[in-house]
Amino acid sequence: LSPLLTSPPFSVPSAEKVDGFPRRSMRRARQRRSHSSSQFRYQSSQVELTPLPLLKDAPVAELHDLFCKKLQQCCVLFDFLDCVADLKGKEIKRAALNELVESVATSRGVLIEPLYPEAIKMISVNIFRTLPPSENPEFDPEEDEPTLEASWPHLQLVYEFFLRFLESPDFQPSMAKRYVDQKFVLQLLELFDSEDPREREYLKTILHRVYGKLLGLRAYIRKQINNIFLRFIYETEHFNGVAELLEILGSIINGFALPLKSEHKQFLVRVLIPLHTAKSLSIFHAQLAYCVVQFMEKDATVTEYIIRGLLKYWPKTCTQKEVMFLGEIEEILDVIEPSQFMRIQEPLFKQIAACISSPHFQVAERALYFWNNEYILSLIEENCQVILPLVFATLYRVSKEHWNQTIVSLIYNVLKTFMEMNSKLFDDLTASYKVEKQKELKRERERAELWRGLEEYQERRMQMLTEAARNQRNLQERGERGDTLNPSSPQTAHSDQPEPKPSGASSGAGESAT
Amino acid sequence: LREGEVSKMAGADGDDSLYPIAVLIDELRNEDVQLRLNSIKKLSTIALALGVERTRTELLPFLTDTIYDEDEVLLALAEQLGNFTMLVGGPEYVHCLLPPLESLATVEETVVRDKAVESLRKISQEHSPVDLEVHFEPLVKRLASGDWFTSRTSACGLFSVCYPRVSSTVKAEIRQHFRTLCSDDTPMVRRAAASKLGEFAKVLELEYVKSDIISLFTALASDEQDSVRLLAVEACVSIATLLPQEDLETLVMPTLRQAAEDKSWRVRYMVADKFSELQKAVGPEITKNDLVPAFQNLLKDCEAEVRAAAANKVKEFCENLPEDNREQIIMTHILPCVKELVSDTNQHVKSALASVIMGLSTILGKDNTIEHLLPLFLAQLKDECPEVRLNIISNLDCVNEVIGIRQLSQSLLPAIVELAEDAKWRVRLAIIEYMPLLAGQLGVEFFDEKLNTLCMAWLIDHVYAIREAATCNLMKLVEKFGAEWAQNTIVPKVLGMANDPNYLHRMTTLFCINALSKACGQEITTKQMLPVVLKMSNDQVANVRFNVAKSLQKIGPILDSNALQTEVKPVLEKLASDTDMDVKYFAQEAISVLALA
């Protein structure tokens, strides 16, 4: 949509475009601040904090009032990029936050209704901020160190307070829901894009608690997570918190009621499965596969959607991803129902055969390991009549051609297993292998022949059309001398599409073309 | 002969017996994706073979029914169908293409959908006004009220193409649909609507721009998601262009001011990025009063990303300021910010500034450049970040035009000489590329005195690209200063390197000879260069020897036939029986090219 959403705002310096190879190393060497924060926006008048009495010393009558004052005190934000700025103020806030955490966690009866808006306000002021642009526009979560949130010393305590607040036995969802509303949750979800893994870890636990306690927000949270994922898949390909959100979803799926609502099925088919297309799949694949298997265990009828979806998005060039897909397929097959297996065995084993013939030995090896899995083996045995013909030609060919000895010996084992399963079928296939090969070649030749014919036909037609257009033009010229020619007409001979649009009337043109 | 008849001619006689539809459809269904893709890419060939009638009645229904395939195949299909009008029988049948494209416009994958929308936009132009209302507009409506966000997203791109050509009742409906999508539940659709807002505004009547578009614009610009708000900034440019000047202040400016101070850096970044367009759209008065302070703020933004985007626009912004008080605005408002950016903490910001700052000299004139800008250029030339230095050097010519090369070289030469030995080879490369220009303007004497040594030093640089550029530089210098100058100053030094212990340097001699021989002429080549080349044929390093063969091939045409026969031929023959395979190869090649066999 916008260049900003699809590419990092900093364009690659022209010098680096000349040759790509030193980039990674240069990037490493580049000095980076490891801390960043957008939290602190210059406040025109910095408030001077003065220490308040300790909560534990306060008389019961004044406790709530003091608690409230401390919450207000904690709304003041500090500049952490300047690590020596206002050290006194930072320390006072840190101490206050610690006290608030301690108090919410240990004492009963502190959380009374008037404190809810104050507490939520304090949390909002501190945690809600536009996340800073990534220090490293090509941030690769697997390779690079994340940029850490500079204000973490305070932020952590605020998150801790929020968590204790939600987990407190005094916590009343009915009061909280007035303040923890949809707008609040939306902002909370946006924070999952934080590059700081510590922050995402807190957010994960907190969102899980919110989902568990505030029932009215559940559908909304699911919908917004959907939107985040869809944006990640189809628009930006960038969101740091996918793994954490999937982890929460894993436990949410676990709690879905049966039969599955169409909303949930739609989520599986239109969000979870397409998530497999992401470039950064490796970062959240474990959580994603867990969610997928959870769905299957809930309702076996979704199996076919899942397998067909995975086959649709099967990686074409990235072998690392292919290995992940195979791993997920094995997880799925581990829990598949035999009746479901029969529905998808055909397309599935065609893909598995393709993997076995991959020149990348890890892909071939991962696929061949399926035959070491007892449950899968039993499924294969039951359906040997269908599966063996699908994979036989590949196994036979690859056993003779593969460069890697491990693969060759694995294939021999698989062939041996098949021979033992159904020696009759095996012998038949061996006998007809050559004939099938010949048939395939013949089909290939016929295809080529067909296309040659089609293209010749097209050529002839184009010629006729050009000629027709030319005749027409001549006639027209003769008729209306002085009229300008249509300048685009002569080019039609070279274009793919016939588009003669001669104006004027002539019946001779059509005849001369045939 | 009407268009319909022509297209009948184009395909009415598709041969049934030769190409039964089943065979063709089998091709489109081939199990191998790659083959299937190839077939789809040649869909026009298939359609041509079928003829228009059967394309409409058999091929298109098949395509519409089987749209569940790999996205790559769907993408090819969406593209093909945009060029299919003639193949279905011309404009009167073009609506037959709508069903498959409608399905394609609802798929998840963005590229497929975008392509389908592109094709729909294209064929919308081929619909008659009646067909547009009967077939096309209902499709847009269906998409706009689809269940899943993808179809609604696609609808956003179709409103503007049908709006101008439908009746006023239908127009009202279209406006209503667009309004609905602007406040859609999903941010994806709101983003799509926001990105098409400007385009849609352009086809609307002015009264509706004022009544409808402005309220949508204001709403989108204060959306809860910054990804939507930032797209409204883009629309702002088109909308402001459409409105009369007197309405801008009340209808557009409040929103624009708010965007420039948005709490999300992404939105501010967008404002900075679109600043020149915005400036043109709102005109000189508002620029003076509003945009100048806004631009100052963006240049001082707390996010480096935003500062860099603004820094990139410094030159364009200044250029487009109203001429009457341009200089005053720049000197009092912009230049102070620019000065601060020169020592910014972020290298991207400095680098962005360095790529445009030189352009200010043209705007400010000679005196201001010398007094105010030169110190900044000097500071950036010495910046620790190579990219900043590089950007300054690559733009020296703008300053050159304003203050002249003398002034430029006096003030910048020391810095340039320093950069000639920069640790980053790309910086050295940029300097080398600037040498012929400098040399031409400074004259021979000045060059010999100040720069010659540098140029020779580059020949033994440890980076090949520098040595190569240095060689090429010498050639350009000789072209400027003539053969005699070459003979006295360059050739002896170049030939001296033939005895260097480092074979890479010996090879540089050969490369220089390759480059210089033509400019130096037959006399120098034969008398001075050739003997050295021939002597090097005995080099112990094979790479040198086969480069001797290559050099001989190169300079052969410049030599007279006597030298070729008596001196070159024996040496090449000797090399042709060398023990090294490559030496043999190049010697034989030279022999055959020079026709010495």
PDB file of C-alpha atoms in Angstrom, chain A residues 392 396 424-436:
ATOM      1  CA  PHE A 392       7.162 -46.246  -6.766  1.00  0.00           C
ATOM      2  CA  TYR A 396      12.996 -46.520  -8.178  1.00  0.00           C
ATOM      3  CA  LYS A 424       2.741 -58.872  -5.855  1.00  0.00           C
ATOM      4  CA  LEU A 425       2.066 -55.183  -6.423  1.00  0.00           C
ATOM      5  CA  PHE A 426       5.732 -54.433  -6.080  1.00  0.00           C
ATOM      6  CA  ASP A 427       6.649 -56.929  -8.781  1.00  0.00           C
ATOM      7  CA  ASP A 428       3.917 -55.625 -11.081  1.00  0.00           C
ATOM      8  CA  LEU A 429       5.170 -52.079 -10.712  1.00  0.00           C
ATOM      9  CA  THR A 430       8.764 -53.115 -11.290  1.00  0.00           C
ATOM     10  CA  ALA A 431       7.722 -54.921 -14.417  1.00  0.00           C
ATOM     11  CA  SER A 432       5.706 -52.044 -15.799  1.00  0.00           C
ATOM     12  CA  TYR A 433       8.207 -49.314 -14.836  1.00  0.00           C
ATOM     13  CA  LYS A 434       9.778 -49.161 -18.282  1.00  0.00           C
ATOM     14  CA  VAL A 435       6.453 -49.193 -20.079  1.00  0.00           C
ATOM     15  CA  GLU A 436       5.170 -46.383 -17.890  1.00  0.00           C
TER      16      GLU A 436
END
